[in-house]
DNA sequence: TTGTATGCGTTATCAA
DNA sequence: TTGATAACGCATACAA
């Protein structure tokens, strides 16, 4: 800017005004300034801007895992939405570790992010980053004073379990994530609900809590298949878990749905070509991402004071070929 | 910092020294300062730091598509590597658009990133961001003065095509990306090479250039199946393309490998459970990402002057069930 | 070992 | 409409 000012014979503050579209400036001067800025390849220094204006034009995105299709899609959508509004994305991955999350939030606080989209791991995550407008995506903790956007977890779980019960399944195993996550709790409510409104009095035969990974899915299936009475159906709470189960069944020569039925949450594109295609609750990823972005943009703008909202986006169950009546 | 200085009765510069681990400071003073910093919940302002120190401790990552498994994995790896060295990641997605890439690079230049990992789209991308140490990942343009890391594309293509030729296929179709991308060119060299070192004199029956997307893969398959003499095998240059082909064949009741064989680049985890599991050239994603990070960290450190290196990481072909001898 | 003072590149305030 | 100037938070050269 100094150089531009010199070349144009104006003050540095005039350059600033010209470049920021202030109205009170002579058009000819502005044009000259813009032209020389162009010629000199001038790029504003965001650090200086942020320092002075107390806004980094950046939002933080904190989530567990980029390899999970669900989060990858979310990231892509958030990226699009925020970029369109002139915000950059600062990405942090936690692997569901409370420590990594704490460090990530500390870094983001140093970065003076203007807003935060988080899939929280720690119950008290907000202690690590105060005073930043935030929206919780997918998971949430009640204590946080922040908006929530998620798909309707309970509904999805209820529909899937009902589907299995209607097919006649009575020995159903649930493979699900960390007991402390709100998603897990919501889904378990849905499971309970499905049983309550059916003529099957009991609940699921077995409930295994684990992680959303292929390896755990495979391991959990081993458990189910080798110990105790085998289930006739599995509810997998995520696509990665389902992938593990599917792979393991194939290795062991167990066929789906003849030997066992499988339903799950999520809908990566490979569900279309898997063997068999999976019956699934299609989470409304796109809507969730869009709403998260819009909500946060709102908070960062005017309506900061508004009450925290809790949005549940409904998805739909897609019946494919991984479910049928139980054997015998 | 001002407040810390006041509370501790020292100068602001002393606080700075204490917090940055300068040696010339009385241990007791340091402890007191660190303690009050902790108590006050002090977080350094990165904007100010960057402005003063001329380093943002940030690297830019510019790539075409977060939904492509290959790039998602790369991102995860880069994230890990750089975070471990105290660098943050600034993500930009281009969708293979030259314009979006230009804008992204401009933004990153404003951000004063310390380094750049890019999967370039524009031939002259470097014109848009001068003087930043960069490494080109996967794709590259020759004109750029920047390191290159990629898997051995030509090798992979050669092996896959040779595999098909050895099975007896003579009518092979190639479904591949943009003609201008180095990856496309390298792979085509490999294809050529495979033909030259076999007793099949001709080349592929058809070569279709398109985009790495499911939709294009499906559309391209339609082309192949409806117009002209049908191929007995398809080489798909990416997992997304393969996904499209697979989905379409299933819809149309074409069975793989009985009716047609399929090989492709990349190895998302769903290859394990697809119907059928695909024969593939497994790109060494992990190594590529790690080396890209290490190379860039090197550049950002001492050896900035060293010659640009061009690393080709070898991957391996995995034969699964999507290939067999041609029908008849 | 510590304090003082300067400047990094911008924006914003105030006079002119 | 413009220019001079202060301030944003921090790191550092230099003096004490």
XYZ file of C-alpha atoms (C1' of nucleotides) in Angstrom:
688
model
C 0.000 0.000 0.000
C 2.845 2.331 0.777
C 4.308 1.785 -2.641
C 0.971 2.286 -4.337
C 0.522 5.528 -2.435
C 3.928 6.692 -3.536
C 3.401 5.824 -7.181
C 0.031 7.519 -7.251
C 1.123 10.509 -5.238
C -1.599 10.081 -2.642
C -1.725 9.245 1.032
C -1.768 5.690 2.220
C -5.200 6.138 3.731
C -6.534 7.122 0.338
C -5.264 3.865 -1.060
C -7.056 2.001 1.679
C -10.285 3.773 0.887
C -9.967 3.186 -2.823
C -9.361 -0.515 -2.352
C -12.170 -0.982 0.124
C -14.839 0.612 -1.991
C -15.421 3.681 0.123
C -17.792 6.066 -1.622
C -16.051 9.269 -0.716
C -13.291 9.197 -3.243
C -12.797 10.695 -6.666
C -13.530 8.034 -9.296
C -10.477 8.889 -11.361
C -8.210 8.565 -8.332
C -9.779 5.266 -7.420
C -9.272 3.919 -10.886
C -5.659 4.905 -10.910
C -5.098 3.314 -7.541
C -6.868 0.116 -8.464
C -4.880 -0.020 -11.669
C -1.505 0.343 -9.994
C -2.518 -2.116 -7.288
C -3.258 -4.540 -10.083
C -0.032 -3.736 -11.853
C 2.043 -4.166 -8.719
C 0.292 -7.412 -7.863
C -0.806 -6.071 -4.520
C -2.383 -8.550 -2.088
C -3.826 -7.315 1.179
C -2.111 -8.710 4.236
C -4.798 -10.557 6.124
C -2.771 -10.635 9.307
C -2.688 -6.856 9.418
C -6.321 -6.658 8.458
C -7.294 -9.101 11.165
C -5.188 -7.348 13.738
C -6.681 -4.010 13.010
C -10.258 -4.980 12.302
C -10.511 -7.703 14.966
C -11.941 -10.141 12.478
C -10.036 -12.883 10.733
C -12.768 -13.744 8.236
C -12.123 -17.332 9.168
C -14.247 -20.056 10.680
C -12.953 -23.120 12.418
C -14.214 -26.590 11.581
C -13.504 -29.226 14.193
C -14.446 -32.818 13.518
C -13.369 -36.340 14.353
C -12.308 -37.845 11.073
C -11.859 -36.779 7.485
C -12.005 -40.316 6.143
C -15.549 -40.838 7.281
C -17.675 -40.073 4.244
C -20.206 -38.221 6.316
C -17.684 -35.707 7.603
C -15.893 -35.397 4.303
C -19.163 -34.365 2.707
C -19.918 -31.951 5.505
C -16.530 -30.348 5.072
C -17.028 -29.937 1.356
C -20.386 -28.279 1.899
C -19.175 -25.985 4.662
C -16.206 -25.028 2.552
C -18.489 -24.008 -0.297
C -20.919 -22.084 1.841
C -18.365 -20.091 3.776
C -16.103 -19.410 0.865
C -19.061 -17.869 -0.930
C -19.358 -15.398 1.942
C -15.687 -14.579 1.957
C -14.737 -16.749 4.903
C -11.846 -19.158 4.917
C -11.918 -22.530 6.624
C -9.537 -23.625 9.314
C -9.666 -27.373 9.623
C -8.922 -29.430 12.732
C -9.268 -33.167 13.181
C -9.631 -34.703 16.621
C -9.999 -38.440 16.153
C -12.509 -38.241 19.008
C -9.701 -37.420 21.386
C -10.566 -34.930 24.084
C -6.960 -33.795 24.274
C -6.593 -33.214 20.584
C -9.847 -31.330 20.631
C -8.656 -29.105 23.436
C -5.456 -28.309 21.577
C -7.312 -27.672 18.356
C -9.659 -25.253 20.057
C -6.753 -23.456 21.681
C -5.141 -23.025 18.295
C -8.357 -21.764 16.808
C -8.703 -19.297 19.633
C -5.237 -18.011 18.844
C -6.328 -17.727 15.269
C -9.167 -15.455 16.436
C -11.684 -17.313 14.322
C -14.979 -15.532 13.810
C -17.054 -18.661 14.215
C -16.920 -22.368 14.840
C -18.570 -25.489 13.487
C -17.832 -28.397 15.756
C -18.658 -32.064 16.102
C -17.840 -32.078 19.791
C -16.071 -34.815 21.684
C -15.543 -33.383 25.158
C -18.591 -32.696 27.241
C -17.200 -29.314 28.236
C -15.578 -28.356 24.963
C -16.828 -24.826 25.252
C -14.521 -24.173 28.180
C -11.659 -24.233 25.707
C -12.925 -21.518 23.421
C -14.987 -18.777 24.927
C -16.924 -16.067 23.219
C -16.936 -17.510 19.729
C -20.289 -18.080 18.031
C -20.542 -21.792 17.460
C -22.812 -24.425 16.019
C -22.682 -28.059 16.988
C -23.093 -30.404 14.094
C -24.351 -33.964 14.278
C -23.362 -34.449 17.910
C -23.890 -32.005 20.714
C -23.497 -31.467 24.409
C -26.340 -29.980 26.329
C -24.253 -27.685 28.489
C -22.943 -25.721 25.533
C -24.577 -22.440 24.679
C -24.539 -23.003 20.951
C -26.860 -23.947 18.130
C -27.364 -27.571 17.217
C -27.947 -29.115 13.808
C -28.350 -32.800 13.338
C -30.308 -35.353 11.416
C -33.215 -36.894 13.251
C -31.246 -39.680 14.859
C -34.014 -41.166 16.942
C -36.350 -41.292 13.988
C -33.782 -43.013 11.824
C -32.975 -45.647 14.403
C -36.642 -46.267 15.126
C -37.492 -46.755 11.469
C -34.624 -49.123 10.856
C -35.364 -51.256 13.894
C -39.075 -51.256 13.101
C -38.228 -52.426 9.622
C -36.328 -55.357 11.110
C -39.028 -56.156 13.632
C -41.663 -56.095 10.925
C -39.636 -58.586 8.942
C -39.910 -60.882 11.938
C -36.498 -60.435 13.494
C -36.361 -60.944 17.245
C -32.646 -61.335 17.856
C -31.194 -58.008 16.825
C -27.705 -56.772 17.688
C -26.846 -53.091 17.866
C -23.337 -51.939 16.915
C -23.020 -48.355 17.950
C -20.562 -45.619 18.912
C -19.407 -44.122 22.171
C -22.005 -44.267 24.914
C -21.405 -40.625 25.815
C -22.145 -39.171 22.406
C -25.523 -37.576 21.957
C -25.938 -39.383 18.666
C -25.559 -42.720 20.401
C -28.068 -41.762 23.044
C -30.556 -40.430 20.524
C -30.301 -43.550 18.426
C -30.739 -45.781 21.423
C -33.893 -43.887 22.244
C -35.128 -44.618 18.762
C -34.298 -48.286 19.171
C -36.188 -48.408 22.451
C -39.082 -46.629 20.859
C -39.303 -49.140 18.045
C -39.529 -52.011 20.497
C -42.081 -50.238 22.631
C -44.415 -49.710 19.743
C -44.159 -53.275 18.500
C -45.279 -56.601 19.920
C -41.706 -57.553 20.700
C -41.486 -56.865 24.384
C -37.768 -57.238 24.902
C -35.026 -55.006 23.526
C -32.067 -55.750 21.340
C -30.298 -59.018 22.150
C -26.947 -57.324 22.382
C -25.707 -53.763 22.317
C -22.015 -53.233 21.611
C -20.490 -49.792 22.091
C -17.375 -49.047 20.072
C -15.918 -46.665 17.534
C -16.962 -45.652 14.056
C -14.273 -47.570 12.234
C -14.043 -50.478 9.877
C -11.777 -52.369 12.210
C -14.150 -52.148 15.129
C -17.070 -53.161 12.950
C -15.227 -56.298 11.903
C -14.176 -57.121 15.430
C -17.665 -56.574 16.765
C -19.056 -58.934 14.177
C -16.594 -61.597 15.277
C -17.906 -61.157 18.783
C -21.468 -61.565 17.680
C -20.785 -64.574 15.577
C -18.655 -66.553 17.970
C -20.073 -65.826 21.419
C -23.589 -66.605 22.587
C -26.684 -66.968 20.511
C -26.251 -65.472 17.085
C -28.425 -62.526 16.094
C -30.509 -62.667 12.928
C -30.007 -58.992 12.211
C -27.497 -56.228 12.866
C -28.075 -52.536 13.243
C -24.813 -50.706 12.479
C -24.803 -47.078 13.552
C -22.478 -45.864 10.807
C -21.197 -46.656 7.354
C -17.686 -47.461 8.551
C -19.003 -49.994 11.019
C -21.175 -51.494 8.295
C -18.154 -51.686 6.017
C -16.280 -53.672 8.640
C -19.192 -56.041 9.140
C -19.658 -56.515 5.433
C -16.023 -57.235 4.820
C -15.847 -59.701 7.674
C -18.996 -61.560 6.652
C -17.578 -61.924 3.214
C -14.309 -63.284 4.552
C -16.179 -65.774 6.713
C -18.592 -66.839 4.030
C -21.595 -65.537 5.924
C -24.115 -64.256 3.435
C -26.294 -61.215 3.764
C -29.259 -61.212 3.960
C -29.723 -65.012 3.876
C -27.779 -65.699 7.073
C -28.166 -62.328 8.675
C -29.747 -58.980 7.857
C -27.901 -55.676 8.064
C -29.131 -52.103 8.325
C -27.143 -48.987 8.963
C -26.844 -45.221 9.208
C -25.332 -43.089 6.468
C -25.163 -43.380 2.730
C -21.808 -43.224 1.041
C -22.049 -43.737 -2.679
C -20.543 -47.193 -2.520
C -23.773 -48.462 -1.006
C -24.950 -48.557 -4.587
C -22.399 -51.131 -5.632
C -21.773 -53.103 -2.492
C -22.689 -56.735 -2.207
C -25.433 -56.556 -1.232
C -26.629 -52.938 -1.454
C -27.479 -51.876 2.093
C -30.764 -50.904 3.622
C -29.999 -47.617 5.283
C -31.142 -44.457 6.970
C -29.941 -41.811 4.583
C -28.663 -38.949 6.708
C -29.422 -35.562 5.171
C -25.771 -34.530 5.062
C -26.247 -31.758 2.611
C -29.045 -30.111 4.560
C -27.190 -30.474 7.830
C -24.109 -28.811 6.390
C -26.047 -26.024 4.740
C -28.074 -25.245 7.818
C -25.000 -25.310 10.019
C -23.377 -22.763 7.735
C -26.427 -20.546 7.537
C -26.951 -20.634 11.280
C -23.369 -19.689 11.957
C -23.365 -16.946 9.373
C -26.417 -15.570 11.121
C -24.724 -15.639 14.515
C -21.674 -13.936 13.142
C -23.909 -11.257 11.730
C -26.710 -9.558 13.566
C -28.775 -11.998 15.584
C -26.083 -13.012 17.980
C -28.423 -12.659 20.903
C -31.134 -14.986 19.653
C -31.839 -18.158 21.587
C -29.842 -21.200 20.653
C -31.798 -23.251 18.163
C -31.911 -27.005 17.851
C -32.588 -28.171 14.314
C -33.424 -31.777 13.506
C -33.390 -32.533 9.809
C -35.336 -35.576 8.811
C -33.822 -38.187 6.553
C -35.391 -41.245 5.009
C -34.988 -44.962 5.137
C -34.036 -46.665 1.909
C -34.760 -50.355 1.763
C -32.297 -52.220 -0.384
C -31.212 -55.823 -0.451
C -29.447 -56.366 2.843
C -32.616 -57.147 4.767
C -35.062 -59.995 4.603
C -36.992 -62.239 6.951
C -34.856 -64.175 9.442
C -33.717 -67.697 8.482
C -35.793 -70.785 9.477
C 0.123 -9.551 27.407
C -0.313 -6.042 28.652
C -2.493 -7.281 31.455
C -0.068 -10.032 32.364
C 2.746 -7.511 32.457
C 0.734 -5.279 34.748
C -0.229 -8.076 37.110
C 3.334 -9.311 37.336
C 4.875 -5.877 37.558
C 7.151 -6.425 34.582
C 7.513 -4.996 31.100
C 5.525 -6.349 28.223
C 8.680 -7.499 26.483
C 9.564 -9.613 29.478
C 6.245 -11.347 29.153
C 6.975 -11.998 25.504
C 10.327 -13.509 26.371
C 8.924 -15.644 29.136
C 6.228 -17.055 26.908
C 8.534 -17.727 23.989
C 11.091 -19.677 25.954
C 13.929 -17.186 25.805
C 16.806 -18.315 27.980
C 17.770 -14.978 29.373
C 15.112 -14.647 31.998
C 14.968 -15.345 35.696
C 13.259 -18.712 36.238
C 11.064 -17.437 39.047
C 9.846 -14.533 36.930
C 9.111 -16.862 34.061
C 7.128 -19.165 36.258
C 5.075 -16.335 37.624
C 4.380 -15.038 34.144
C 3.448 -18.437 32.782
C 1.202 -18.979 35.771
C -0.688 -15.722 35.358
C -0.915 -16.265 31.614
C -2.531 -19.581 32.422
C -4.791 -18.049 35.020
C -5.905 -15.280 32.693
C -6.476 -17.733 29.889
C -4.101 -15.875 27.634
C -3.979 -16.926 23.979
C -1.420 -15.392 21.653
C -2.929 -13.435 18.798
C -1.703 -15.155 15.680
C -2.528 -12.190 13.500
C -0.187 -9.989 15.481
C 2.419 -12.702 15.583
C 2.210 -13.222 11.855
C 2.344 -9.518 11.146
C 5.399 -9.024 13.239
C 7.268 -12.216 12.473
C 6.317 -12.437 8.809
C 5.252 -16.035 9.188
C 1.720 -17.265 9.554
C 2.646 -20.826 10.543
C 0.089 -21.906 7.985
C 0.257 -23.958 4.836
C -2.264 -23.897 2.042
C -3.722 -27.064 0.590
C -5.329 -26.672 -2.799
C -7.069 -29.627 -4.388
C -9.912 -30.438 -6.742
C -12.381 -32.369 -4.648
C -12.824 -33.405 -1.058
C -15.255 -36.190 -1.899
C -12.715 -38.126 -3.874
C -11.326 -40.682 -1.462
C -7.820 -40.151 -2.697
C -7.806 -36.466 -1.848
C -9.662 -36.928 1.403
C -6.947 -39.287 2.541
C -4.236 -36.926 1.394
C -5.821 -34.121 3.352
C -6.002 -36.208 6.489
C -2.343 -37.130 6.201
C -1.179 -33.607 5.452
C -3.229 -32.326 8.343
C -1.511 -34.745 10.702
C 1.972 -34.072 9.465
C 1.780 -30.313 9.524
C -0.113 -30.067 12.751
C 2.659 -32.059 14.392
C 5.090 -29.320 13.325
C 2.885 -26.524 14.560
C 1.456 -25.552 11.205
C -2.209 -25.038 10.531
C -3.927 -26.026 7.307
C -5.794 -23.673 5.056
C -8.022 -25.668 2.745
C -9.183 -24.658 -0.719
C -11.208 -26.703 -3.183
C -11.141 -25.935 -6.882
C -13.346 -28.490 -8.600
C -10.724 -28.447 -11.365
C -11.752 -24.936 -12.241
C -8.933 -22.640 -13.287
C -10.860 -19.627 -12.043
C -11.576 -21.057 -8.647
C -7.956 -22.055 -8.379
C -6.793 -18.551 -9.194
C -9.062 -17.091 -6.562
C -8.007 -19.642 -3.998
C -4.353 -18.877 -4.596
C -5.004 -15.166 -4.319
C -6.681 -15.717 -0.991
C -3.818 -17.859 0.214
C -1.369 -15.203 -0.832
C -3.291 -12.705 1.247
C -3.087 -15.159 4.072
C 0.708 -15.078 3.718
C 0.923 -18.856 3.897
C 4.375 -20.233 4.553
C 4.007 -23.071 2.093
C 1.691 -24.701 -0.377
C 0.630 -28.208 -1.321
C -1.259 -28.124 -4.576
C -2.903 -30.484 -7.013
C -2.698 -28.003 -9.833
C -5.321 -27.370 -12.472
C -4.029 -24.372 -14.406
C -0.885 -24.809 -16.392
C 0.462 -21.515 -15.075
C -0.846 -21.723 -11.552
C 2.381 -20.420 -10.148
C 1.741 -17.015 -11.668
C -0.973 -16.555 -9.071
C 1.170 -17.083 -6.025
C 4.788 -16.064 -6.231
C 7.554 -16.710 -3.803
C 5.876 -19.389 -1.750
C 7.612 -22.739 -1.417
C 5.329 -25.279 -2.996
C 5.006 -28.949 -3.730
C 2.817 -30.349 -6.452
C 0.991 -33.472 -5.442
C -0.303 -36.140 -7.803
C -0.535 -33.824 -10.793
C 2.034 -31.296 -11.876
C 2.915 -28.781 -14.511
C 6.409 -28.731 -15.873
C 6.783 -24.985 -15.948
C 6.401 -24.642 -12.202
C 9.498 -24.312 -10.086
C 8.279 -26.606 -7.347
C 8.781 -30.115 -6.080
C 6.653 -32.938 -7.394
C 5.354 -35.991 -5.578
C 3.196 -38.562 -7.268
C 2.609 -42.243 -7.516
C 4.185 -43.958 -10.463
C 1.317 -43.390 -12.849
C 2.878 -44.849 -15.959
C 3.870 -47.999 -14.129
C 0.391 -48.478 -12.727
C -1.299 -48.043 -16.082
C 1.184 -50.323 -17.799
C 0.688 -53.104 -15.278
C -3.084 -52.908 -15.423
C -3.212 -52.936 -19.197
C -0.644 -55.716 -19.381
C -2.780 -57.705 -16.995
C -5.716 -57.333 -19.366
C -3.667 -58.126 -22.430
C -2.277 -61.225 -20.783
C -5.800 -62.376 -20.069
C -6.379 -62.202 -23.793
C -8.309 -58.950 -24.081
C -7.895 -57.116 -27.357
C -10.764 -54.660 -27.267
C -9.943 -52.433 -24.298
C -11.545 -49.079 -23.579
C -9.803 -46.386 -21.558
C -11.863 -44.036 -19.388
C -9.595 -41.296 -18.237
C -9.456 -37.702 -16.991
C -8.647 -34.392 -18.602
C -6.209 -34.649 -21.485
C -4.145 -31.764 -20.115
C -3.422 -33.262 -16.736
C -0.012 -34.772 -16.246
C -1.579 -37.806 -14.632
C -3.601 -38.475 -17.755
C -0.549 -38.122 -19.947
C 1.586 -40.325 -17.729
C -1.063 -43.008 -17.632
C -1.491 -42.910 -21.375
C 2.238 -43.433 -21.711
C 1.906 -46.490 -19.543
C -0.948 -47.776 -21.671
C 1.106 -47.294 -24.811
C 4.029 -48.987 -23.189
C 1.966 -52.042 -22.299
C 0.849 -52.447 -25.898
C 4.347 -51.948 -27.248
C 5.772 -54.712 -25.111
C 3.034 -57.174 -25.980
C 2.074 -58.971 -29.152
C -1.029 -56.816 -29.523
C 0.032 -54.319 -32.111
C -2.772 -51.867 -31.905
C -3.687 -49.642 -28.987
C -6.867 -49.326 -26.956
C -10.058 -49.560 -28.981
C -11.418 -46.383 -27.537
C -10.087 -43.643 -25.290
C -12.624 -41.391 -23.615
C -11.466 -38.261 -21.821
C -13.748 -36.957 -19.095
C -13.877 -36.070 -15.432
C -13.235 -38.040 -12.282
C -16.828 -38.365 -11.253
C -19.363 -41.096 -10.838
C -21.738 -39.444 -13.258
C -19.199 -39.261 -16.018
C -18.157 -42.852 -15.454
C -21.747 -43.981 -15.887
C -22.265 -41.858 -18.949
C -19.048 -43.057 -20.521
C -20.089 -46.648 -19.997
C -23.364 -45.950 -21.780
C -21.337 -44.666 -24.694
C -19.207 -47.748 -24.803
C -22.102 -50.105 -24.555
C -24.390 -48.543 -27.112
C -22.102 -47.194 -29.825
C -19.746 -49.225 -31.958
C -18.146 -52.521 -31.160
C -18.289 -53.267 -27.463
C -15.019 -53.576 -25.544
C -14.274 -56.672 -23.502
C -12.458 -54.713 -20.828
C -12.420 -51.229 -19.328
C -9.559 -49.352 -17.771
C -10.975 -46.687 -15.446
C -8.449 -44.087 -14.368
C -9.989 -43.420 -10.972
C -12.211 -44.899 -8.312
C -15.044 -42.465 -8.950
C -15.146 -43.378 -12.599
C -15.096 -47.050 -11.676
C -17.952 -46.456 -9.269
C -20.025 -44.962 -12.056
C -19.271 -47.836 -14.365
C -20.039 -50.390 -11.710
C -23.324 -48.800 -10.818
C -24.389 -48.527 -14.411
C -23.475 -52.098 -15.272
C -25.522 -53.252 -12.353
C -28.491 -51.195 -13.466
C -28.214 -52.597 -16.963
C -27.696 -56.164 -15.885
C -24.236 -56.344 -17.368
C -22.110 -58.593 -15.216
C -18.491 -58.122 -14.325
C -16.260 -59.898 -15.143
C -18.334 -62.339 -17.224
C -19.521 -59.764 -19.750
C -16.735 -57.268 -19.333
C -13.613 -56.885 -17.212
C -12.830 -53.773 -15.210
C -9.597 -52.432 -13.770
C -8.949 -49.092 -12.173
C -6.716 -46.690 -10.272
C -7.082 -46.036 -6.574
C -8.213 -48.093 -3.654
C -10.975 -46.785 -1.467
C -11.940 -49.230 1.232
C -15.221 -50.083 -0.417
C -13.314 -52.028 -3.064
C -13.296 -54.772 -0.455
C -17.045 -55.135 -0.427
C -18.076 -54.126 -3.906
C -19.646 -56.567 -6.282
C -17.279 -57.692 -7.578
C -14.148 -56.566 -5.719
C -12.056 -54.614 -8.203
C -8.659 -55.339 -9.640
C -6.768 -52.128 -9.071
C -3.546 -50.197 -8.993
C -3.276 -49.258 -5.363
C -1.931 -45.721 -5.257
C 0.435 -45.151 -2.352
C -1.642 -42.320 -0.914
C -0.050 -42.411 2.466
C 3.495 -42.218 1.169
C 2.609 -39.480 -1.292
C 1.071 -37.381 1.458
C 3.909 -37.950 3.877
C 6.588 -37.154 1.343
C 4.760 -34.051 0.189
C 4.660 -32.837 3.775
C 8.301 -33.646 4.463
C 9.456 -32.028 1.262
C 7.538 -28.861 1.985
C 8.708 -28.722 5.579
C 12.237 -28.967 4.228
C 11.692 -26.106 1.811
C 10.200 -23.957 4.509
C 13.242 -24.677 6.623
C 16.802 -24.488 5.432
C 17.232 -26.058 2.023
C 15.115 -23.642 0.118
C 17.724 -23.357 -2.591
C 17.980 -27.050 -3.412
C 16.916 -28.206 -6.846
C 13.287 -29.152 -7.302
C 12.891 -32.859 -6.811
C 10.522 -35.177 -8.604
C 9.495 -38.155 -6.502
C 7.646 -41.113 -7.963
C 6.325 -43.508 -5.363
C 5.614 -46.972 -6.604
C 2.340 -48.661 -5.844
C 1.208 -52.168 -6.585
C -1.424 -53.920 -8.607
C -3.934 -55.991 -6.677
C -5.773 -58.579 -8.709
C -9.267 -59.191 -7.438
C -12.359 -60.535 -9.085
C -13.283 -57.940 -11.674
C -11.006 -59.344 -14.343
C -11.048 -62.573 -16.294
C -10.522 -63.771 -19.844
C -12.790 -62.150 -22.434
C -16.088 -63.875 -23.304
C -16.321 -66.368 -26.248
C 18.294 -10.009 33.088
C 15.104 -6.413 32.109
C 12.898 -2.155 30.152
C 12.137 1.195 26.271
C 10.971 1.979 21.888
C 10.001 0.828 17.127
C 7.585 -1.205 13.419
C 4.969 -5.057 10.998
C 0.389 -3.468 7.200
C -4.058 -2.074 7.915
C -8.168 0.549 9.181
C -10.355 4.358 11.343
C -10.585 8.913 13.444
C -10.089 13.513 13.005
C -8.824 17.802 10.677
C -8.155 20.163 6.845
C -12.518 14.353 -0.876
C -8.094 13.883 1.184
C -4.005 13.533 4.478
C -1.781 12.890 8.878
C -1.777 9.927 12.616
C -2.970 6.549 16.079
C -3.779 1.926 17.247
C -4.328 -3.243 16.755
C -0.793 -7.233 19.691
C 3.393 -8.850 19.364
C 8.687 -9.496 18.709
C 13.025 -7.583 18.818
C 17.152 -4.278 18.685
C 19.220 -1.680 21.766
C 20.090 0.507 26.053
C 20.298 0.108 30.832
